Short mmCIF file of C-alpha atoms and ligand atoms in Angstrom, two decimals:
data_model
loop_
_atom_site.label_atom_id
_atom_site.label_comp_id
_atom_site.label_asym_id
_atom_site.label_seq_id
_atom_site.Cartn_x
_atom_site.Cartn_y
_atom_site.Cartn_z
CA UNK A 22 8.25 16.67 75.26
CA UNK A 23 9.76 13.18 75.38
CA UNK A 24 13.61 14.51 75.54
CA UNK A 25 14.10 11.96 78.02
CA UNK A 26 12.63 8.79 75.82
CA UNK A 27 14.05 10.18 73.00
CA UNK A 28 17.50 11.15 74.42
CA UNK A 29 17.76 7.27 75.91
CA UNK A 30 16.34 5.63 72.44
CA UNK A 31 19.11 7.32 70.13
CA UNK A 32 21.79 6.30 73.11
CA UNK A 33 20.30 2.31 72.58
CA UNK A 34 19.97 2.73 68.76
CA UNK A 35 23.88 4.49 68.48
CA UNK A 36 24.88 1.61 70.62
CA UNK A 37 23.47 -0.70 67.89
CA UNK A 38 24.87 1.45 64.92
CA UNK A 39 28.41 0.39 66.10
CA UNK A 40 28.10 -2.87 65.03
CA UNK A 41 28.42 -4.12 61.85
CA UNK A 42 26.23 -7.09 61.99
CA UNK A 43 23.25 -8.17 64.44
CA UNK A 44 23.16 -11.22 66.15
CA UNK A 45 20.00 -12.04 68.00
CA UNK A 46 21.40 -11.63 71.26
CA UNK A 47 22.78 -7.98 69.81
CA UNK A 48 18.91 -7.58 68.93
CA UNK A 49 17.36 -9.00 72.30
CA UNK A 50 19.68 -6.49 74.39
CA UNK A 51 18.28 -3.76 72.28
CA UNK A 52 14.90 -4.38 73.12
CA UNK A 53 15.37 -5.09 76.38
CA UNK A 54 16.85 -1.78 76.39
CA UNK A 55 13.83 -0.08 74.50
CA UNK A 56 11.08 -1.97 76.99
CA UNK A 57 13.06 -0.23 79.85
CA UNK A 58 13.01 3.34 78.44
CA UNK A 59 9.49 2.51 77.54
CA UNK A 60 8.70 1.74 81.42
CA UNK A 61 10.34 4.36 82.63
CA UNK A 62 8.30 6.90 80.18
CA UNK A 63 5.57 5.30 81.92
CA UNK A 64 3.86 3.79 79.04
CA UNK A 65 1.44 1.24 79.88
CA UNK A 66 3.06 -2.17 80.47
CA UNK A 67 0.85 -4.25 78.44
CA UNK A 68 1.17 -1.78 75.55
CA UNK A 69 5.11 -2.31 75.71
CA UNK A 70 4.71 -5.98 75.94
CA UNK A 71 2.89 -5.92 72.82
CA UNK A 72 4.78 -3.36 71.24
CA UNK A 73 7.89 -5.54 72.24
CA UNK A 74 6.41 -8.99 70.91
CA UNK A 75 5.56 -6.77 67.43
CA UNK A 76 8.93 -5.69 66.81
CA UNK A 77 10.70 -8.63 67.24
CA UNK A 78 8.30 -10.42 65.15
CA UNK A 79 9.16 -7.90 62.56
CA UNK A 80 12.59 -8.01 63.24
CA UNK A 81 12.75 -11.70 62.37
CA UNK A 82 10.36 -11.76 59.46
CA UNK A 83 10.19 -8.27 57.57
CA UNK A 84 11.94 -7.85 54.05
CA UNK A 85 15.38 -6.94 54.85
CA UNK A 86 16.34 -4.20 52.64
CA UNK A 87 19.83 -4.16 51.92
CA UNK A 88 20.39 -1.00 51.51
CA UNK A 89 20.17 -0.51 55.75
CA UNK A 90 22.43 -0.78 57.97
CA UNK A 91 21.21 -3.62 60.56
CA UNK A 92 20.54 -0.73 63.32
CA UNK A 93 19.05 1.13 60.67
CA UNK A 94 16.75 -1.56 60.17
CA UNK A 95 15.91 -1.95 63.78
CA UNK A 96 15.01 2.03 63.57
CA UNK A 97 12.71 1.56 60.59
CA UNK A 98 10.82 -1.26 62.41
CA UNK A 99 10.64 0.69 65.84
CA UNK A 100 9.16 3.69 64.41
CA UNK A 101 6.37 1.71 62.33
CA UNK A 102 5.22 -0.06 65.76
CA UNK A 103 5.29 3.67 67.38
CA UNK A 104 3.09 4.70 64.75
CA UNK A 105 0.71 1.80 65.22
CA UNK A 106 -0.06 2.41 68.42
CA UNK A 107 -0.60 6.17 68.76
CA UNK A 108 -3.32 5.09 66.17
CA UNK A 109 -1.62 4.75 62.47
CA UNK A 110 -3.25 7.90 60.93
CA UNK A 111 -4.03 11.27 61.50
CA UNK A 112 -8.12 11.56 62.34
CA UNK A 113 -9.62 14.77 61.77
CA UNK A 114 -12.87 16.11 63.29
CA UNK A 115 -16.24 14.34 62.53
CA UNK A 116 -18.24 16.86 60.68
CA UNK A 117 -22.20 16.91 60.81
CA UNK A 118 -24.41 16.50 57.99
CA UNK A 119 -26.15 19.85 58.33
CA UNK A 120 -24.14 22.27 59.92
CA UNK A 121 -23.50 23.45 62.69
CA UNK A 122 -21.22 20.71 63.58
CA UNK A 123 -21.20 20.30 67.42
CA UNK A 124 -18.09 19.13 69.46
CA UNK A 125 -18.52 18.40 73.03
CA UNK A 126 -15.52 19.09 74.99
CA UNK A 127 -15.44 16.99 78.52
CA UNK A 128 -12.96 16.40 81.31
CA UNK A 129 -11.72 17.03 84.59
CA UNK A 130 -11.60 19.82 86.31
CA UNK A 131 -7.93 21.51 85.26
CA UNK A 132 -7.38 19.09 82.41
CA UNK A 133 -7.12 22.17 80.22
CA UNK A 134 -11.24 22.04 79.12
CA UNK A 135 -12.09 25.36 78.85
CA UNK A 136 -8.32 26.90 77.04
CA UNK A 137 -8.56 23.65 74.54
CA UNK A 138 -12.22 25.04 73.48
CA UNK A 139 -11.09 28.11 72.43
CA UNK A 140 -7.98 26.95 71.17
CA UNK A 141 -9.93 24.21 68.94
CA UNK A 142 -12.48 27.26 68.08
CA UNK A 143 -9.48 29.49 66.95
CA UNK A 144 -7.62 26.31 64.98
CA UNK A 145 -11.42 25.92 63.24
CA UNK A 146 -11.47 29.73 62.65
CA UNK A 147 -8.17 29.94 61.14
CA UNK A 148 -9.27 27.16 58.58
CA UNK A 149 -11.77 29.37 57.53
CA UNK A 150 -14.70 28.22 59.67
CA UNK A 151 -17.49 30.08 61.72
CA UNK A 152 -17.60 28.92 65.54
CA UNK A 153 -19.84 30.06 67.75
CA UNK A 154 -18.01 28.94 71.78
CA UNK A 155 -20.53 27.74 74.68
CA UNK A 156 -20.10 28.74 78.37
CA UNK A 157 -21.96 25.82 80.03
CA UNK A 158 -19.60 25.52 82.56
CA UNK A 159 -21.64 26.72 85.44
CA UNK A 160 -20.13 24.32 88.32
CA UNK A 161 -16.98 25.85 87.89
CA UNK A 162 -16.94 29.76 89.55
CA UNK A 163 -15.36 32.20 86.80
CA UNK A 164 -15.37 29.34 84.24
CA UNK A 165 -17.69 31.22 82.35
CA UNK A 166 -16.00 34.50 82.41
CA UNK A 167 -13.08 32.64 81.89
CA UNK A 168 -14.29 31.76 78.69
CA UNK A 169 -15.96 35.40 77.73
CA UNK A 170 -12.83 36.80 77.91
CA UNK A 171 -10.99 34.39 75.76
CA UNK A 172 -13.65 34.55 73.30
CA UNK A 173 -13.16 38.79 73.21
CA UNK A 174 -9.58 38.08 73.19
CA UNK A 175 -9.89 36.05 70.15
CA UNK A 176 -12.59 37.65 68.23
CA UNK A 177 -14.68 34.98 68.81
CA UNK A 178 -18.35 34.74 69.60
CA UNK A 179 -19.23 33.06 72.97
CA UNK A 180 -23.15 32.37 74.07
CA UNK A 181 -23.34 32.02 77.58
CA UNK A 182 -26.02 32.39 80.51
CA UNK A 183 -25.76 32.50 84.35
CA UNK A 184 -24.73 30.32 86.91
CA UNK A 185 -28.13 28.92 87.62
CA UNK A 186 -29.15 27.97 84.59
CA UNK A 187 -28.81 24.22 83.68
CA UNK A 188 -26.52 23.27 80.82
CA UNK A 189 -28.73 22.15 78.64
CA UNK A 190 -30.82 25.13 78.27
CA UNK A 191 -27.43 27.13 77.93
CA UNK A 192 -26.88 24.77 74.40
CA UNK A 193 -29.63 25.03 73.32
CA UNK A 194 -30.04 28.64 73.13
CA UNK A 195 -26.70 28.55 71.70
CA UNK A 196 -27.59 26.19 69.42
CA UNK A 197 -30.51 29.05 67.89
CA UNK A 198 -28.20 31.73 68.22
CA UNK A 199 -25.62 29.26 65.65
CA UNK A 200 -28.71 29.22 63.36
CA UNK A 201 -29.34 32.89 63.41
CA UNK A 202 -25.56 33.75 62.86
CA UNK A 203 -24.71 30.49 60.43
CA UNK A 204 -22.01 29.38 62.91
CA UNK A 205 -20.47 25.94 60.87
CA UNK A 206 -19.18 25.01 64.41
CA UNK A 207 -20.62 24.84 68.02
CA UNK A 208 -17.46 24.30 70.68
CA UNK A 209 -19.33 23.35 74.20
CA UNK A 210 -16.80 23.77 77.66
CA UNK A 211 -18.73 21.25 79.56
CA UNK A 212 -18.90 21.23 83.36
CA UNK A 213 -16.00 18.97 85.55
CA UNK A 214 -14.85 17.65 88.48
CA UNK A 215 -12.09 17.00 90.65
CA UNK A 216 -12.37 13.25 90.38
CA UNK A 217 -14.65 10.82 88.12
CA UNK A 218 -17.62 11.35 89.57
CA UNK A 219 -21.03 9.77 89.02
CA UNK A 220 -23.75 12.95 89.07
CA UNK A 221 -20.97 14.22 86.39
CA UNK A 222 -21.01 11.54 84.02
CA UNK A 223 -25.02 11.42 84.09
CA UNK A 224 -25.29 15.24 83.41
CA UNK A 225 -22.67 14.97 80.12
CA UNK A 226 -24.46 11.37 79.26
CA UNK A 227 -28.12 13.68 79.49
CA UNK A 228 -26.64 16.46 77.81
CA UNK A 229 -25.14 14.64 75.03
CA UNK A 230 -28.58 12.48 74.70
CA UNK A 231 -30.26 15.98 73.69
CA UNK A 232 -27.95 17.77 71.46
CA UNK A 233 -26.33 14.81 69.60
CA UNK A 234 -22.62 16.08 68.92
CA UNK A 235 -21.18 14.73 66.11
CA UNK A 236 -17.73 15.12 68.23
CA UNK A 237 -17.25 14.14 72.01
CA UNK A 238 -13.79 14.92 73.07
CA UNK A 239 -12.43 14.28 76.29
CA UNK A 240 -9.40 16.67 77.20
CA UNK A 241 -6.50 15.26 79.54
CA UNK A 242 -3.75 16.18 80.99
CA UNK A 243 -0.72 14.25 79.46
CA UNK A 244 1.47 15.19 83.02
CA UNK A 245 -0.84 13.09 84.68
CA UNK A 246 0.61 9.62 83.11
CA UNK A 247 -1.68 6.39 83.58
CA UNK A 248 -4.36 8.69 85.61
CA UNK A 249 -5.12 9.91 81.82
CA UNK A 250 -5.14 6.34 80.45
CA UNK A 251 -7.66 5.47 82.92
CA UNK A 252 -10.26 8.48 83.31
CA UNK A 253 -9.98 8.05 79.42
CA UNK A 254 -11.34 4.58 79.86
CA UNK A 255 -13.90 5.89 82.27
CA UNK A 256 -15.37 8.61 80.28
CA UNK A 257 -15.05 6.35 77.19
CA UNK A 258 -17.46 3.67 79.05
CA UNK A 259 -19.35 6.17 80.54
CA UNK A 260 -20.17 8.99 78.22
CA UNK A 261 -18.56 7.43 74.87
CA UNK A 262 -15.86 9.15 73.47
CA UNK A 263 -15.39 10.49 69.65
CA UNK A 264 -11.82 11.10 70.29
CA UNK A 265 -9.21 12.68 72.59
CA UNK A 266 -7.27 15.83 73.25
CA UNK A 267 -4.21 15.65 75.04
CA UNK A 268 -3.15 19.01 77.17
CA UNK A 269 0.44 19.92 78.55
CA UNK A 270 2.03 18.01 75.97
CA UNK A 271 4.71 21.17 76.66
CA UNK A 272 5.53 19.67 80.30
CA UNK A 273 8.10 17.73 80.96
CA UNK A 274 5.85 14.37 80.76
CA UNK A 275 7.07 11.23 80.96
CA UNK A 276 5.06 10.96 77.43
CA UNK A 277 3.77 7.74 78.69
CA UNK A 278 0.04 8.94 78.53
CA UNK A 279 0.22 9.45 74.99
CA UNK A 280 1.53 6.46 74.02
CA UNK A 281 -0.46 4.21 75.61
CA UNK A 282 -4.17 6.11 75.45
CA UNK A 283 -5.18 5.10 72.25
CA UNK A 284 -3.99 1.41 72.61
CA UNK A 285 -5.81 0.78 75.53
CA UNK A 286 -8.84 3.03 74.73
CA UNK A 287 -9.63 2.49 71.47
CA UNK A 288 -10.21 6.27 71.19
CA UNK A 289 -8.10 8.00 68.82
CA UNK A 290 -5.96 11.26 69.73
CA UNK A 291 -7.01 14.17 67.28
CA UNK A 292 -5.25 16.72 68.98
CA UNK A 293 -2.68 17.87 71.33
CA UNK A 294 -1.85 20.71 73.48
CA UNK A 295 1.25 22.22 73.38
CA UNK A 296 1.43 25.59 75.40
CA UNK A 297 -0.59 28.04 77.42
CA UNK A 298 -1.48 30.30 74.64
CA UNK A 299 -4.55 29.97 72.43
CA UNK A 300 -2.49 28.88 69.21
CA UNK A 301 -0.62 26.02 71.23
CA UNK A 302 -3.28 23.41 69.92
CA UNK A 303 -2.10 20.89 66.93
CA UNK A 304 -3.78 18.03 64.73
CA UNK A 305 -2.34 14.76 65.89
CA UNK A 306 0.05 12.85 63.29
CA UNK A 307 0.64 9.43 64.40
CA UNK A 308 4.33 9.84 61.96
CA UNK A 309 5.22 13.31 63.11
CA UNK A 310 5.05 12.52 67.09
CA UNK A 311 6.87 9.05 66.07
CA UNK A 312 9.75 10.39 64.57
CA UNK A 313 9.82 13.09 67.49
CA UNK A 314 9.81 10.53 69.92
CA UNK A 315 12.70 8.68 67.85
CA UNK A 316 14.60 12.01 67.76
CA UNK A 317 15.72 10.97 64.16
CA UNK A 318 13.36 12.15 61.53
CA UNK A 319 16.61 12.69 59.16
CA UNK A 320 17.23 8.77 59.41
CA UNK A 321 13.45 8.10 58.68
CA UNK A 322 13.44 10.51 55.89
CA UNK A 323 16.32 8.41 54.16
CA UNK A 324 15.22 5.33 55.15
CA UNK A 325 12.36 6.25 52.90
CA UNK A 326 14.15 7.56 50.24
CA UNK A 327 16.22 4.44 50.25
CA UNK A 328 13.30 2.45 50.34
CA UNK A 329 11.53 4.32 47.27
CA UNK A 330 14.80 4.61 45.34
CA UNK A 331 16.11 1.08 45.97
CA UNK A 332 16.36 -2.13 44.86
CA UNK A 333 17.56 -4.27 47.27
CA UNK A 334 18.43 -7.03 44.58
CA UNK A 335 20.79 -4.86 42.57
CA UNK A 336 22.42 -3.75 45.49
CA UNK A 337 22.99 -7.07 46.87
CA UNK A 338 24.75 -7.55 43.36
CA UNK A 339 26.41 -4.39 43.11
CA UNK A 340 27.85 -4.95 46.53
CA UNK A 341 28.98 -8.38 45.62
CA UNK A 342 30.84 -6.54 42.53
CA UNK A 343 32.79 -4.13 44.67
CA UNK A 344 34.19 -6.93 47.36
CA UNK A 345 35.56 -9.03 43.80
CA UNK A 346 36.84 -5.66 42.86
CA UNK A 347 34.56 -6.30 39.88
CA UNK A 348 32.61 -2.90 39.57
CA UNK A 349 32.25 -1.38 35.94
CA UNK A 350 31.37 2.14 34.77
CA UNK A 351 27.66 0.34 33.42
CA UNK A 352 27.24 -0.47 37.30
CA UNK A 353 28.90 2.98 38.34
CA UNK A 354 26.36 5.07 35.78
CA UNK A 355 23.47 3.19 37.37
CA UNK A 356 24.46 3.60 40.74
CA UNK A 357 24.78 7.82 39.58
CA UNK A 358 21.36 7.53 39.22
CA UNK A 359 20.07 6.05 41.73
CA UNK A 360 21.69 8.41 44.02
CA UNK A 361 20.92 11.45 42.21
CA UNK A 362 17.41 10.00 42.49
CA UNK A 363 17.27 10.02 46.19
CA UNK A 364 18.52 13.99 46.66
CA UNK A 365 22.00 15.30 48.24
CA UNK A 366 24.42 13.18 47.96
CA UNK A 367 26.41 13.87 51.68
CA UNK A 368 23.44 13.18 53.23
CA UNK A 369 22.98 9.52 51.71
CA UNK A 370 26.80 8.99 51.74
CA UNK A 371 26.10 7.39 55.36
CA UNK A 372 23.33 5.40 54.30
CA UNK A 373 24.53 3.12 51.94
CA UNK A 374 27.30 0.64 52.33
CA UNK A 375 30.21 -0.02 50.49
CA UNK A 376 28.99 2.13 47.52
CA UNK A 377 28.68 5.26 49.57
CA UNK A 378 32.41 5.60 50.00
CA UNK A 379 32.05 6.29 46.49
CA UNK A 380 29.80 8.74 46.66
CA UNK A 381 31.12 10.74 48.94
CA UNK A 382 35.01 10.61 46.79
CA UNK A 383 32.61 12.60 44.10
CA UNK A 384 31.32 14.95 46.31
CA UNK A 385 34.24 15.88 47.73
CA UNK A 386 35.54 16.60 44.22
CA UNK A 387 32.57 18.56 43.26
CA UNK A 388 29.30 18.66 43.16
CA UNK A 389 26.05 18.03 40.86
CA UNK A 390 28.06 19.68 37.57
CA UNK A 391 30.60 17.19 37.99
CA UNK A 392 28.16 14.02 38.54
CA UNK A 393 26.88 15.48 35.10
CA UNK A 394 29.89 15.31 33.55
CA UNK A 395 30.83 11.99 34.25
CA UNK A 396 27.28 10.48 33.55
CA UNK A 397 28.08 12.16 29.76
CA UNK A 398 31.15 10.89 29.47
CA UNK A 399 29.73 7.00 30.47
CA UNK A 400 26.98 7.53 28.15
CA UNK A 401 29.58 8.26 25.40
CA UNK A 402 31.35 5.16 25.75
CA UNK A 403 30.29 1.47 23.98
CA UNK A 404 29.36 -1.09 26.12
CA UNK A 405 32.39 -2.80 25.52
CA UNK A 406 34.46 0.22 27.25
CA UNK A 407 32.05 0.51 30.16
CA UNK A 408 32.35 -3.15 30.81
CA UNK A 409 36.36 -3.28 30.65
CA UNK A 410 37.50 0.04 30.84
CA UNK A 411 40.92 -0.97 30.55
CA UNK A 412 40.39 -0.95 26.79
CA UNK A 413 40.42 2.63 26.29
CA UNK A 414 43.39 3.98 24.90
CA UNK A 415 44.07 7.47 23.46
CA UNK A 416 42.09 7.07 20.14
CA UNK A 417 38.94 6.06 22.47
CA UNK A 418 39.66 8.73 24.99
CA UNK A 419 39.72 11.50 22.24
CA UNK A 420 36.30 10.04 20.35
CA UNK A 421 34.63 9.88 23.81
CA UNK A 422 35.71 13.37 25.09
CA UNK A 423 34.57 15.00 21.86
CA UNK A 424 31.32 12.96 22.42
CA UNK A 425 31.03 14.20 25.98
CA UNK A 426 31.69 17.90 25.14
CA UNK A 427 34.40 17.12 27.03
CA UNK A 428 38.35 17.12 26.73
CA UNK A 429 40.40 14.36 26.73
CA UNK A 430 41.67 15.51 30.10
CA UNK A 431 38.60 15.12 31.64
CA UNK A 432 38.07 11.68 30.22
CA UNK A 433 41.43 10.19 32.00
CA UNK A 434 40.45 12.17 35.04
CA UNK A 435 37.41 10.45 35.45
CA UNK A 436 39.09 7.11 34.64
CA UNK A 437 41.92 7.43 37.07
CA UNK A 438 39.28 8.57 40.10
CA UNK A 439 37.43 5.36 39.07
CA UNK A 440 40.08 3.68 39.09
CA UNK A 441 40.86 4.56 42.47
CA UNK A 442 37.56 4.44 43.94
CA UNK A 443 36.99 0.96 43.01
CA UNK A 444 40.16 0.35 45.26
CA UNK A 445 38.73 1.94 47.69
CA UNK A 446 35.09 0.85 47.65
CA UNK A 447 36.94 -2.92 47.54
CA UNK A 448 38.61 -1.97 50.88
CA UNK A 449 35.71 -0.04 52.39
CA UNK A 450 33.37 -3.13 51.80
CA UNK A 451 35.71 -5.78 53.12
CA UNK A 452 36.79 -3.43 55.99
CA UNK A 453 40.16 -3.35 54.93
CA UNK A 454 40.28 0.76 54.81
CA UNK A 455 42.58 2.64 56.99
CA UNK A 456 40.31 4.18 59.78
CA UNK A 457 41.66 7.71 59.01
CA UNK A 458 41.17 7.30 55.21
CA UNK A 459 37.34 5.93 56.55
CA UNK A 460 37.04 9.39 58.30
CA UNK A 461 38.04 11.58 55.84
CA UNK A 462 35.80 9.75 53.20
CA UNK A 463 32.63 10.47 55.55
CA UNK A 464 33.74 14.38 55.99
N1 GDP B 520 1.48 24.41 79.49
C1 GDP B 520 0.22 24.18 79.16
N2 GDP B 520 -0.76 24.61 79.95
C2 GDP B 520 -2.04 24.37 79.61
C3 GDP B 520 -2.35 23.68 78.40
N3 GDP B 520 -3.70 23.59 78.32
C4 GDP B 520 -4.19 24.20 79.44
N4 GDP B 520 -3.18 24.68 80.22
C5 GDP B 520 -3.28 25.37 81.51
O1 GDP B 520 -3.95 24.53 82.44
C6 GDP B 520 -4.67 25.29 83.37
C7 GDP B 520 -6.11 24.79 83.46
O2 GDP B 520 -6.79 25.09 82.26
P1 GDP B 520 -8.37 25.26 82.14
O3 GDP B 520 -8.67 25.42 80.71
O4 GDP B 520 -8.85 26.34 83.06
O5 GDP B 520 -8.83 23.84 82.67
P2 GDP B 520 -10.34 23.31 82.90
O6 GDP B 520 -10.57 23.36 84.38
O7 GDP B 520 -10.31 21.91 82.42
O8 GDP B 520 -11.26 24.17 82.15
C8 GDP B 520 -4.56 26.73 82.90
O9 GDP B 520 -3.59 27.38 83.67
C9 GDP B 520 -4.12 26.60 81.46
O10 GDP B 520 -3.36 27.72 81.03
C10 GDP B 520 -1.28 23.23 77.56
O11 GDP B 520 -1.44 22.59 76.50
N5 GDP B 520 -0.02 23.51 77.98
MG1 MG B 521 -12.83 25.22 82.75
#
């Protein structure tokens, strides 16, 4: 779902990455770029316009955290718009106050109503819950055997009744037989149509009227693009809506139905479909389907971390330090532990300017043993010697390596590769580094 949003997103946001600095026209192509892919996912346009207008207003005004790249920024702000309009957070089913709960599934005819109620009856079992399905279905021929056998299938009661009975004598037998057998759950397959349809909408509105469901969920087909957004908004003003479930989430959608039903409905997504088979039914996460859609949950996952582990301040500072060439081993045992504070150190070594080059020149040389090491031998120095390191001489080197638990080999070592990396870092963060040095750094 969404490979082709997603595919032309990273292309606009790995066009951005290439640049070392935004201007606003840099920023304005980009999300000119963005409302096209948006459009051509088929996303509502007035849901892109204010998605657009959102962005950029970020863009101009959030709290720029220094640790991010400018595209990196642009990624963060993207993806916290996406999640605003599928609907910010996840929301789970209503439950009653006495059980059974009821949940009233409605929809077209081939929306995916009758597998999505035994799907959502499995999900419920599986979470430890007792449903008891409901066949009342009777303007559909076979929907009701249709339903039988998924029920035996699943190990899952099903109350149904014939063809000629009406609906609501179908629930509320069913709703007895929940009593009798202490269902917690009652999942109804309501009747459809072909088309919206005005007899339709009465029978669901009478229905609902009589059994008061504490959930009324319209199922729709995500293939079918804006023709979702809309019979949302008709079943929404017609019946009233508790939330939606979105079907064929699988197909090769545009995705455009999903990101645009809740803005224009009001009516939050609490599910989606996601296959044929009766376990292809999952909660909706406003974040997950985000970062999906973004193709890039790695990126978000740092920009997080950076975000939690960061102060933008000191790095503004410490960057400052490296240009002058000024970085000390107080600054270096700080920045240690800040990294080791956001996890694996290749993965960050991207992430953070200037100071990452020296990041990655210790884990190239070894790993979480060695970062150990060198914090010891730091924290066995006076302030004096982590401020000017040019002070220590071999008297100092011996008292700080027997400090350490180290030798005095291992003391010079770490001095020299210091030494070295501040030479680097200095050309890294005034772009003055060799590109093949630059690439071998990265590795
Ligand atoms: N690929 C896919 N197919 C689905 C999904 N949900 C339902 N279907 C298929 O859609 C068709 C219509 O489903 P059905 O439940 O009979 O629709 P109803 O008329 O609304 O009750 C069936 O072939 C289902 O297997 C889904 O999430 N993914
Ligand atoms: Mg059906």
């Amino acid at each position: 779902m969404f490979e082709a949003l997603t595919q032309r997103l990273s292309k606009i946001f790995s066009a951005l990455g290439n640049k070392g600095r935004l201007s606003e026209k840099d920023i304005d192509e980009g999300l000119r770029q963005i409302r096209l892919a948006l459009l051509e996912a088929d996303v509502n346009f007035k849901v892109v316009k204010s998605f657009l207008t959102n962005v950029k207003e970020q863009a101009l005004t959030a709290k720029i955290l220094e640790s991010l790249t400018p595209a990196q920024q642009i990624v963060k702000i993207v993806n916290e718009e996406l999640v605003n309009i599928l609907g910010k957070e996840h929301n789970p089913l209503i439950v009653a106050g006495r059980p059974p709960s009821i949940a009233m599934l409605v929809g077209l005819q081939g929306s995916g109503k009758t597998t999505t109620t035994a799907k959502l009856a499995l999900l419920l079992k599986s979470s430890g819950q007792r449903p008891l399905l409901v066949a009342a279905d009777t303007q559909r021929p076979a929907a009701v055997d249709q339903l039988v056998t998924l029920g035996k299938q699943l190990d899952i009661p099903v109350s149904s009744g014939n063809e000629k009975e009406k609906p609501l004598a179908i629930c509320r037998r069913a709703l007895k037989q929940a009593q009798e057998m202490g269902a917690t759950w009652v999942i109804i397959d309501t009747q459809g149509r072909l088309h919206i349809d005005e007899v339709m909408m009465r029978e669901l509105v009478h229905l609902k009227d009589e059994i008061r469901p504490s959930e009324v969920l319209l199922i729709v087909d995500a293939m079918t693009g804006q023709d979702a957004v809309n019979t949302a908004e008709e079943f929404n003003k017609n019946v009233g809506l508790t939330g939606l479930i979105l079907t064929k989430m699988d197909g090769d959608a545009r995705g455009g139905a999903a990101l645009s039903i809740k803005s224009v409905t009001g009516v939050p997504v609490k599910f989606i479909g996601t296959g044929e088979k009766a376990s292809a039914l999952e909660p909706f996460y406003p974040e997950r389907l985000a970062s999906r859609i973004l193709g890039m949950g790695d990126v978000l996952t740092l920009i997080e971390k950076a975000e939690e582990a960061f102060d933008a301040q000191s790095t503004k500072q410490l960057e400052k330090k490296i240009k002058s060439a000024e970085l000390n081993l107080e600054d270096f045992l700080l920045q240690l532990r800040q990294i080791k504070k956001m996890g694996s150190l290749n993965q960050l070594v991207e992430l953070l300017p200037g100071f990452s080059k020296i990041a990655s020149g210790i884990s190239e040389s070894g790993s979480e043993d060695r970062l150990r090491k060198i914090e010891s031998i730091i924290l066995s120095m006076t302030v004096d010697e982590r401020r000017n390191p040019a002070i220590i001489g071999g008297s100092r080197r011996r008292r700080i390596a027997r400090g350490s638990g180290t030798t005095p080999g291992d003391v010079n070592q770490m001095l020299n590769q210091f030494t070295q990396m501040k030479k680097l870092a200095k050309m890294a963060a005034t772009g003055k580094l060799p590109k093949n040095l630059m690439d071998t750094l990265r590795r």
